[in-house]
Coordinates of C-alpha atoms in Angstrom, one line a residue:
X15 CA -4.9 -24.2 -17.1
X16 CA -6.4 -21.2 -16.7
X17 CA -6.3 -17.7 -17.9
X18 CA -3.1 -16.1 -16.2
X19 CA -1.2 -19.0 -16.6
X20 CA -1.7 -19.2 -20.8
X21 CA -1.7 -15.9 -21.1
X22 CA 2.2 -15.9 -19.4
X23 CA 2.8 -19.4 -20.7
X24 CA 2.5 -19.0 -24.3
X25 CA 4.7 -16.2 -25.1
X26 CA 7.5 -17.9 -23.1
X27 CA 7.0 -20.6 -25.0
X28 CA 7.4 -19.1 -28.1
X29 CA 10.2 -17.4 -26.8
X30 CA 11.5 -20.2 -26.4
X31 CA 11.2 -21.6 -29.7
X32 CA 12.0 -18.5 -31.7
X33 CA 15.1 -17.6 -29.6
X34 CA 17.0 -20.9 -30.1
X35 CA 19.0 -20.5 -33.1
X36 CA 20.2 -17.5 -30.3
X37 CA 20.6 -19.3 -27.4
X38 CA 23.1 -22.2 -29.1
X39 CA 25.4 -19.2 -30.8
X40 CA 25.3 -17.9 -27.5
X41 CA 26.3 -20.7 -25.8
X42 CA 24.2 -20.8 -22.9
X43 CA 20.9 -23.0 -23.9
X44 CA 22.0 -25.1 -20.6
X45 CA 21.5 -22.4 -18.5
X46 CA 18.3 -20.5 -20.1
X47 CA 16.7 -23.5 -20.5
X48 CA 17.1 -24.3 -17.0
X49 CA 15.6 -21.3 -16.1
X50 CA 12.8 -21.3 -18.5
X51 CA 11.6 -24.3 -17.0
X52 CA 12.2 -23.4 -13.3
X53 CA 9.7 -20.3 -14.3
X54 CA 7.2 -22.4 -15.6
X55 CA 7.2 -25.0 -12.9
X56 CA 6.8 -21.9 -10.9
X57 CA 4.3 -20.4 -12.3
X58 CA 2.3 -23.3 -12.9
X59 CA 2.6 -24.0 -8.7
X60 CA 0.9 -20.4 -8.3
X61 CA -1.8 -20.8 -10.3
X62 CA -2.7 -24.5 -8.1
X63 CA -3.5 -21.6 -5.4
X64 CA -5.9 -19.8 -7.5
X65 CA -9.4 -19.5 -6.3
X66 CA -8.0 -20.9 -2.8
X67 CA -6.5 -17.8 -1.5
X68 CA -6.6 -14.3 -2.9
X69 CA -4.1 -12.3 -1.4
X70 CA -2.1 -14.7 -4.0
X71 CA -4.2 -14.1 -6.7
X72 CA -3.9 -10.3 -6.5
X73 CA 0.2 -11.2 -6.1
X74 CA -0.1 -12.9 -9.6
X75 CA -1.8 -10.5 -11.2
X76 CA 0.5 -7.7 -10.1
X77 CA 3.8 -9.4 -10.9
X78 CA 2.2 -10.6 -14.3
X79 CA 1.4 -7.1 -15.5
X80 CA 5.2 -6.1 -14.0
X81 CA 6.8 -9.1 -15.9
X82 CA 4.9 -7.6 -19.5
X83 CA 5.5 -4.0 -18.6
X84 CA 9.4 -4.2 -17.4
X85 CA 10.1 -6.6 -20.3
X86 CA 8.7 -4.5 -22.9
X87 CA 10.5 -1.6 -21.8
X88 CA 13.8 -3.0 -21.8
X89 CA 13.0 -4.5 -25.1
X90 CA 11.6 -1.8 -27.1
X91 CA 12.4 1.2 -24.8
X92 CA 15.2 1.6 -22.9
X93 CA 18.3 3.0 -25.0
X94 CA 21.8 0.9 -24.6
X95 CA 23.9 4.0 -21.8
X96 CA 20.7 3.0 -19.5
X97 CA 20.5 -0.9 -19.4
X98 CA 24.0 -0.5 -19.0
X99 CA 23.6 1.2 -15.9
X100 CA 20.8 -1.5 -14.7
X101 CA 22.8 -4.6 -15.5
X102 CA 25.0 -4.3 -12.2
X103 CA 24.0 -7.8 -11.1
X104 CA 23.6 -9.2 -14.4
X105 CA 26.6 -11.3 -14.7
X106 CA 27.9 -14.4 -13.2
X107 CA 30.9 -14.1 -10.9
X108 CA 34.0 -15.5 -12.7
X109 CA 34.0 -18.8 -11.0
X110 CA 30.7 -19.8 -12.1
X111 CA 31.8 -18.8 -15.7
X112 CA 34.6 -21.1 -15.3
X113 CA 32.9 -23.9 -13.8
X114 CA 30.1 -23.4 -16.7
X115 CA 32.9 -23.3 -19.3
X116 CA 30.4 -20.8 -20.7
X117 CA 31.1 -16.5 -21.7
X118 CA 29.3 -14.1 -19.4
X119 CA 27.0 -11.3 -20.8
X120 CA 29.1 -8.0 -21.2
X121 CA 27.3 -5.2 -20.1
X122 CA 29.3 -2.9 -22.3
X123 CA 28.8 -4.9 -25.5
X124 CA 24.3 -4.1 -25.5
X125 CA 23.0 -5.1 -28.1
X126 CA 20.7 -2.6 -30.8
X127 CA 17.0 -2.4 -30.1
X128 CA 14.5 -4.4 -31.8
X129 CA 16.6 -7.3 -32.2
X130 CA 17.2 -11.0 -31.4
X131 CA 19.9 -10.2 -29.9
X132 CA 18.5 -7.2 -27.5
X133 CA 15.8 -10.1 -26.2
X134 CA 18.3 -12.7 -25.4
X135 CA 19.9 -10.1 -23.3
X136 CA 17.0 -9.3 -22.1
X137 CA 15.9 -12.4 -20.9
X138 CA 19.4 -13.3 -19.4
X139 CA 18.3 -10.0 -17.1
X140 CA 15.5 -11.7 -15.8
X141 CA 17.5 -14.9 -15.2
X142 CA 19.9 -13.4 -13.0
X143 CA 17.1 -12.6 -10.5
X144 CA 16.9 -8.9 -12.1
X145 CA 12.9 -9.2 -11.8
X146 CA 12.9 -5.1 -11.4
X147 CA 15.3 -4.2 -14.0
X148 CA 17.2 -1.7 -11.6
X149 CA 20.4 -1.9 -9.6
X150 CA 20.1 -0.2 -6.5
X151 CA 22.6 2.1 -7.0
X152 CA 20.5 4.0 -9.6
X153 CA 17.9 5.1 -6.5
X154 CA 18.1 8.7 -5.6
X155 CA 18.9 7.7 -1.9
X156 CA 21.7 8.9 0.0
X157 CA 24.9 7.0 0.5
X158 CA 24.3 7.4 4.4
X159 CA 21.3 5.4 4.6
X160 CA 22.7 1.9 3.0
X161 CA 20.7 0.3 6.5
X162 CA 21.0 -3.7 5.5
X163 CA 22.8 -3.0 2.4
X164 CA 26.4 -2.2 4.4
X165 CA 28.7 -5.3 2.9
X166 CA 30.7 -5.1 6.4
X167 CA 28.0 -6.5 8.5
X168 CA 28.2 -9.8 9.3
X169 CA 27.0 -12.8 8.3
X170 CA 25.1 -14.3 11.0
X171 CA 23.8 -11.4 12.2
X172 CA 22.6 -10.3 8.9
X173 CA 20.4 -14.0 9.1
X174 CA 19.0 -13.6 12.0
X175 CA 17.7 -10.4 11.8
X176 CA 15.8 -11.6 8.8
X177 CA 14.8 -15.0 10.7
X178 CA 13.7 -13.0 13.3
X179 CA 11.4 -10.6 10.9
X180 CA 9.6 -13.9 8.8
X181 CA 8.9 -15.5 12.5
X182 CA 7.4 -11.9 13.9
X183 CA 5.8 -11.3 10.4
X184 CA 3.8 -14.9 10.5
X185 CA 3.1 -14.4 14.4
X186 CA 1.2 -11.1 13.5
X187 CA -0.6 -11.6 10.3
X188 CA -1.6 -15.4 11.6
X189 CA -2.5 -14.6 15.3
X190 CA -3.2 -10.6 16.4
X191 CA -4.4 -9.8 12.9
X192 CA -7.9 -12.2 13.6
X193 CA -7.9 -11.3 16.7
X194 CA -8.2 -7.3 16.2
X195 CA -9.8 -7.6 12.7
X196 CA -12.5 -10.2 13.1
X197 CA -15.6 -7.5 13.6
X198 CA -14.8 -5.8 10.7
X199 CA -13.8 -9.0 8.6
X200 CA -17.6 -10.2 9.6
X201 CA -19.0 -6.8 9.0
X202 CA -17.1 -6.4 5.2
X203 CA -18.5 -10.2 4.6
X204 CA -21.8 -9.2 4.8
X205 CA -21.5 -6.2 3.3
X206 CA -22.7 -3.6 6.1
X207 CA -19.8 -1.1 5.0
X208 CA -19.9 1.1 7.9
X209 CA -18.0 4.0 8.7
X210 CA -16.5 2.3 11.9
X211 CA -15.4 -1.2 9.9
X212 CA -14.3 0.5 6.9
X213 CA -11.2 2.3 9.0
X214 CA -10.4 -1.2 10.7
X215 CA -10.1 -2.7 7.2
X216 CA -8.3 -0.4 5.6
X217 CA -5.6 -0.3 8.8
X218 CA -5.4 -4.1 8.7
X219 CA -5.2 -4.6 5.0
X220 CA -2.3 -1.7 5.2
X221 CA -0.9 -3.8 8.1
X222 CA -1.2 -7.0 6.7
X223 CA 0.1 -5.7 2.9
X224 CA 3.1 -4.0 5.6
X225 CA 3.7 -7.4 7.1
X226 CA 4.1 -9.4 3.8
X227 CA 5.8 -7.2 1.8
X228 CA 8.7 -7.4 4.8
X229 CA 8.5 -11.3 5.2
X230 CA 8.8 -11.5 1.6
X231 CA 12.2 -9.4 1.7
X232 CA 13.6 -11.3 4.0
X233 CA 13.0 -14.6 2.0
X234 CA 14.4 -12.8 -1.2
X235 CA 17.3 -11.0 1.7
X236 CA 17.7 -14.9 3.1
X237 CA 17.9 -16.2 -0.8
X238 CA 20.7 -14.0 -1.7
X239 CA 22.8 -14.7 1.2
X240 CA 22.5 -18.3 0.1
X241 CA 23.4 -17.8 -3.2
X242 CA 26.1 -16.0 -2.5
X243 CA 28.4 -18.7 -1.5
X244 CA 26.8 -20.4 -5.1
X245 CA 28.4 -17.6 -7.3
X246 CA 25.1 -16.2 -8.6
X247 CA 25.0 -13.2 -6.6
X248 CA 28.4 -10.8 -6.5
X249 CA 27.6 -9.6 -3.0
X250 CA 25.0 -11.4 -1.0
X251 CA 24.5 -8.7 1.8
X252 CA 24.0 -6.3 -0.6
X253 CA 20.1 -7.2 -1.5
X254 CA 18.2 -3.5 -2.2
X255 CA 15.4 -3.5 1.1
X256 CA 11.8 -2.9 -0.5
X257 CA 11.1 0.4 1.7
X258 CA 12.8 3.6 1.8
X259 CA 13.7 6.1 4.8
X260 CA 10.3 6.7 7.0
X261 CA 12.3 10.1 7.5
X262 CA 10.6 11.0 3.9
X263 CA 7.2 10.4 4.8
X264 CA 7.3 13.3 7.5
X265 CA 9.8 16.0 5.2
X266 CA 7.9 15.1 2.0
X267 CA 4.0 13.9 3.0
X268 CA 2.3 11.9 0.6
X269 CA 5.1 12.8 -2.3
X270 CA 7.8 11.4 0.0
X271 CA 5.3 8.6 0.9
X272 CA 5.6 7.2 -3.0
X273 CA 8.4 9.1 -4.0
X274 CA 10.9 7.8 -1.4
X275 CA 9.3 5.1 1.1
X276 CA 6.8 2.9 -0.8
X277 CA 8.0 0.1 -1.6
X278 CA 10.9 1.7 -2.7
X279 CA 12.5 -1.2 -5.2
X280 CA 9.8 -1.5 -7.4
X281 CA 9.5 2.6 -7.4
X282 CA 12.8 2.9 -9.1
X283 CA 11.9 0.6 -11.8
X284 CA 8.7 2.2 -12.4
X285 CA 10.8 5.7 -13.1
X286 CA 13.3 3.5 -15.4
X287 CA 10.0 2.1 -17.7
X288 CA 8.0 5.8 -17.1
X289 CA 11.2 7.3 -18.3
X290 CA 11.9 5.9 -21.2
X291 CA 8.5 6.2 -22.7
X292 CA 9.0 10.1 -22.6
X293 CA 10.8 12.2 -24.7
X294 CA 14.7 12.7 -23.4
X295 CA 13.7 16.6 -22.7
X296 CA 11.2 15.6 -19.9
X297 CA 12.8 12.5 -18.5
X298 CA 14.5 14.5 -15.6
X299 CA 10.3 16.4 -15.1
X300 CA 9.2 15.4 -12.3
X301 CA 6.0 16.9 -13.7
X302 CA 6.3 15.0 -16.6
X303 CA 7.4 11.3 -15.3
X304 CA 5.2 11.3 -12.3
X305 CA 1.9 10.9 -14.1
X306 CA 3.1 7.7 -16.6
X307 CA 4.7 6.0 -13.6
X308 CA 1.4 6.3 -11.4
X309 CA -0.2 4.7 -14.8
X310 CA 1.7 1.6 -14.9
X311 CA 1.4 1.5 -11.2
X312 CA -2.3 1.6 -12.0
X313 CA -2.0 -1.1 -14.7
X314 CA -0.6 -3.5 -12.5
X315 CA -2.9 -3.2 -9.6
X316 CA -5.5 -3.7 -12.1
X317 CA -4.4 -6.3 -13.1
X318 CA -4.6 -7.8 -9.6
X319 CA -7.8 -6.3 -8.7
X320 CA -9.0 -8.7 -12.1
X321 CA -7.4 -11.3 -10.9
X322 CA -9.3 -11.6 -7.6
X323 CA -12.2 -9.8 -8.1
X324 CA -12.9 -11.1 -11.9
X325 CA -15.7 -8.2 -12.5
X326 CA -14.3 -5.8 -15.2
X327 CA -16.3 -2.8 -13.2
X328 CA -14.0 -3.0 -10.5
X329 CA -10.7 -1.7 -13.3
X330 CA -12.2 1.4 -13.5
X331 CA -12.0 1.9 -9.9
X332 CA -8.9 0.4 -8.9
X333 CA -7.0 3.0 -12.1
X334 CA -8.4 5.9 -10.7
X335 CA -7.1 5.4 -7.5
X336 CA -3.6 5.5 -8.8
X337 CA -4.6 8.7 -11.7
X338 CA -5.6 10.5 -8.7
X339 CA -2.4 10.4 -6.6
X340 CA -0.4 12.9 -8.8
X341 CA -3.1 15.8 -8.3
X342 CA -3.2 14.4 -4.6
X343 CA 0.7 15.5 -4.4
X344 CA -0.2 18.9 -6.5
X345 CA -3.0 19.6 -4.1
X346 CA -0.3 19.0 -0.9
X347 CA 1.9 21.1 -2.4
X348 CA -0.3 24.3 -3.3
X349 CA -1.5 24.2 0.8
X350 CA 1.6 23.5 1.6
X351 CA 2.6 27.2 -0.1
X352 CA -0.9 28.4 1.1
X353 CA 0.1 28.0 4.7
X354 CA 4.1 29.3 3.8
X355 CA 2.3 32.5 2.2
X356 CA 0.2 33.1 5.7
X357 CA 3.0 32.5 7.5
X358 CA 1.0 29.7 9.4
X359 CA 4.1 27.7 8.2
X360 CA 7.3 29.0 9.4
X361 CA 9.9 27.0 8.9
X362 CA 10.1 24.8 5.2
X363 CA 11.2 21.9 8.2
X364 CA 9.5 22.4 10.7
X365 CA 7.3 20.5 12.7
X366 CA 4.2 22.9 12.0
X367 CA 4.7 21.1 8.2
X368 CA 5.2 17.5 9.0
X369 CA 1.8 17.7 11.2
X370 CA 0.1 19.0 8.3
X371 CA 1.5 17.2 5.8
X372 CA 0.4 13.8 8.1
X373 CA -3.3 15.1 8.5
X374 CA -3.3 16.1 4.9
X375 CA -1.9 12.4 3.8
X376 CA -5.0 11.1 7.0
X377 CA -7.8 13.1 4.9
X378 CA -6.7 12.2 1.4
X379 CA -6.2 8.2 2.3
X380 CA -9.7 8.0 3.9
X381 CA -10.9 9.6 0.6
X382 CA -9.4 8.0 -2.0
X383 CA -8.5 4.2 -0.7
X384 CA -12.1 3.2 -0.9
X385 CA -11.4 2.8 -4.4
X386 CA -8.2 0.8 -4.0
X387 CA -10.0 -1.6 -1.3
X388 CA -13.4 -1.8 -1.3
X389 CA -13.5 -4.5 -3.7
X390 CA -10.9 -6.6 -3.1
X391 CA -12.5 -6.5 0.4
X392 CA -15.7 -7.6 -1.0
X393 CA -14.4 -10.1 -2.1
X394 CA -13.1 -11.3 1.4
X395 CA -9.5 -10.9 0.6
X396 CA -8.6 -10.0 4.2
X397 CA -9.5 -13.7 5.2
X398 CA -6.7 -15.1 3.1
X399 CA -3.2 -14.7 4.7
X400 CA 0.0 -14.4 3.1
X401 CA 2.5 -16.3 5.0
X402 CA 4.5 -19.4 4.1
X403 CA 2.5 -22.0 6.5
X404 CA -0.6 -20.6 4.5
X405 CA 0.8 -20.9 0.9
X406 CA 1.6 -24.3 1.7
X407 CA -1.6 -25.2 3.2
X408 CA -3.8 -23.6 0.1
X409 CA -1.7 -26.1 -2.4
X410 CA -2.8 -29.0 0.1
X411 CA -6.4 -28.4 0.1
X412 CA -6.2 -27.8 -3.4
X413 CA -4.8 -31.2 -4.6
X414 CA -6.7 -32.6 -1.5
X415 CA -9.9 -31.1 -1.3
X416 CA -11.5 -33.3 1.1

C-alpha cells in the first residue's frame, strides 16, 4: 500500500472505530458501513493505477487534499445556519427511509461543533454523494441560466446528450489529441522546452483537462439519473454542471474566468471552506475571501503536482501559481480603470473591454502557467489519457504486467 492510500485509509479507519457507539444509536451502521467499505474498495482500485498513468495520479492527489480540506471545514468550521443551507441533497427520499426502516438526517436538527455527533453528520454528507459540500442553489448564478439543470427536460433526451459528450470526449482526447500534440509531446520528453512546444502543451493539456472534466460530468450527470429511479437522489435532472456561463469570461476577464466559469462546482465549495475560516465581518469581502480560497485551491493542486511529480521542489511552484492569481485579477482591474480614465474604454460593456480583458487573460496565462505545467509535463503527464477505455486498460497492465 502506498502512501496516499494510508494516509486516507487510516483515519477512515479510525473513524470507523471511534464513531460506532454513534452509528448503532443512530441507527444507520447498515448503511455507513456500506459506504465505508465501497470508499475503500474505491480508493484502494485507484491507487492499482498509480505509477501507470498520471493524469490519475494528479486526480488522487487533488481529491485527497479536497476530501481533508472540505471535511475539516464542515467539522470544525462551518456554523449550524450554513450546513443547513448545504444539506439540500442530504437526505434520503421518504421511500428509501421506509424501505430502510431507518430515520433520515434532519437538516434542521445540526448538531454543535466539535462533537461526535457534528462528525456523524458529517460523514452522512459525504455519503449522500455531497463530495463538494454545496447545493447548487447556494451559487451566485442567475435563475435564467439553469442550462441542464431545468427538471422539465426529458429524460431521454437528457441521456443522450450526455452519451453523446463521453463518446465525443474519448474520440478527441484518444484520437485528434496524438495526432495534433505528438511534436510537442516528443519535444517536452526530451526536454527541449521551446517557445513553439511550450504553447502546443499548454493548449493540449487545457484541452485535454477541458475534455475530462466534461466526460467526467456526464458520468456523475448519467449516475444521478440512475439513481434517481433508486431513491438516493431527490431529482435526478437536477445534477449542478461543473462550468459556469462562458458569457463571464468576456464581461469579467480572468476574475469571471475563476470567479464564475472554472469549474464552477468546486468554486462554490471553495468560497463555503474560505469563508468560514474568516471572521463573519469579511466573509461577504471579496477582497478578503478571494486570497484563502486561491490558497486551498493551491493546496490541492499541490497535492497533485506531489503525487505525480514526487520532487518536493516542484510545491513551491505549483502554490505560487495559484498565490499569484488574486494580484493577477487586481492588476486587470487597475488597467481596466486605466483605460476607463483615458477614455480608451468607453463603454463598462463594451466590446473595446472584452478584447482587452482576453489579451490581458492571453499575456498573464503565457506568464504564469509555466509554473502550473512545466512539471507535471516533465514528467510526461500529457502521454497518459483520461478516458474510461484507458482507466481500464492501466488496471490491466497493472495486475498483468507482461
Amino acid at each position: 500500500m502506498d502512501s496516499i492510500s494510508a494516509l486516507l485509509l487510516s483515519p477512515l479507519a479510525l473513524v470507523a472505530i471511534l464513531v460506532g457507539p454513534c452509528w448503532l444509536r443512530h441507527n444507520l451502521i447498515f448503511r455507513c458501513f456500506a459506504v465505508f467499505v465501497t470508499v475503500v474498495l474505491s480508493w484502494n482500485t485507484v491507487c492499482f493505477t498509480r505509477q501507470v498513468n498520471m493524469v490519475i495520479d494528479y486526480v488522487t492527489g487533488i481529491l485527497s487534499a479536497w476530501y481533508i480540506i472540505w471535511a475539516t471545514s464542515i467539522m470544525f468550521c462551518q456554523g449550524s445556519i450554513a450546513c443547513r443551507r448545504h444539506c439540500q441533497c442530504s437526505r434520503f427520499t421518504d421511500k428509501v427511509s421506509k424501505s430502510l426502516k431507518e430515520p433520515t438526517m434532519n437538516c434542521s436538527d445540526i448538531p454543535a461543533r466539535f462533537s461526535w455527533d457534528r462528525l456523524f453528520w458529517t460523514l452522512d454528507l459525504v455519503t449522500n454523494f455531497r463530495l463538494v459540500g454545496m447545493d447548487w442553489h447556494d451559487g451566485p448564478r442567475p435563475k435564467q441560466n439553469v442550462g441542464e439543470r431545468n427538471q422539465s427536460a426529458g429524460k431521454l433526451t437528457f441521456a443522450i446528450k450526455h452519451v453523446l459528450k463521453l463518446i465525443g470526449g474519448y474520440l478527441w482526447i484518444n484520437l485528434s489529441y496524438e495526432m495534433l500534440f505528438k511534436e510537442a509531446n516528443d519535444a517536452f520528453s526530451k526536454q527541449n522546452l521551446v517557445s513553439r512546444c511550450r504553447i502546443l502543451q499548454y493548449l493540449g493539456c487545457l484541452s485535454v483537462l477541458g475534455t475530462s472534466m466534461t466526460m467526467l460530468h456526464s458520468s456523475l450527470a448519467l449516475l444521478w439519473l440512475i439513481h434517481q429511479p433508486l431513491g438516493l437522489s431527490e431529482n435526478g435532472l437536477t445534477f449542478p454542471p461543473l462550468w459556469g456561463p462562458r458569457s463571464s469570461i468576456l464581461r469579467s476577464g480572468l476574475q469571471g474566468f475563476w470567479g464564475e466559469f472554472w469549474q464552477d462546482l468546486f468554486r462554490i465549495g471553495l468560497l463555503s471552506c474560505g469563508k468560514a475560516v474568516l471572521p463573519a465581518k469579511y466573509r461577504n469581502q471579496p477582497a478578503a475571501y478571494i486570497f484563502p480560497v486561491f490558497l486551498l485551491s493551491g493546496i490541492m493542486h499541490t497535492a497533485g503536482t506531489l503525487a505525480v511529480t514526487g520532487c518536493t521542489w516542484a510545491i513551491g511552484r505549483t502554490m505560487a501559481f495559484f498565490v499569484l492569481q488574486p494580484f493577477g485579477i487586481i492588476v486587470q482591474k487597475l488597467i481596466i480603470a486605466a483605460l476607463q480614465q483615458l477614455s480608451i474604454i468607453k463603454y463598462p460593456r463594451g466590446t473595446g473591454k472584452s478584447v482587452v480583458q482576453l489579451m490581458y487573460m492571453a499575456v498573464w496565462a503565457r506568464l504564469t502557467l509555466p509554473l502550473l505545467l512545466d512539471d507535471l509535463l516533465l514528467a510526461g503527464i500529457m502521454n497518459d489519457f483520461l478516458a474510461p477505455w484507458s482507466v481500464f486498460g492501466c488496471i490491466y497492465r497493472t495486475i498483468y504486467p507482461n
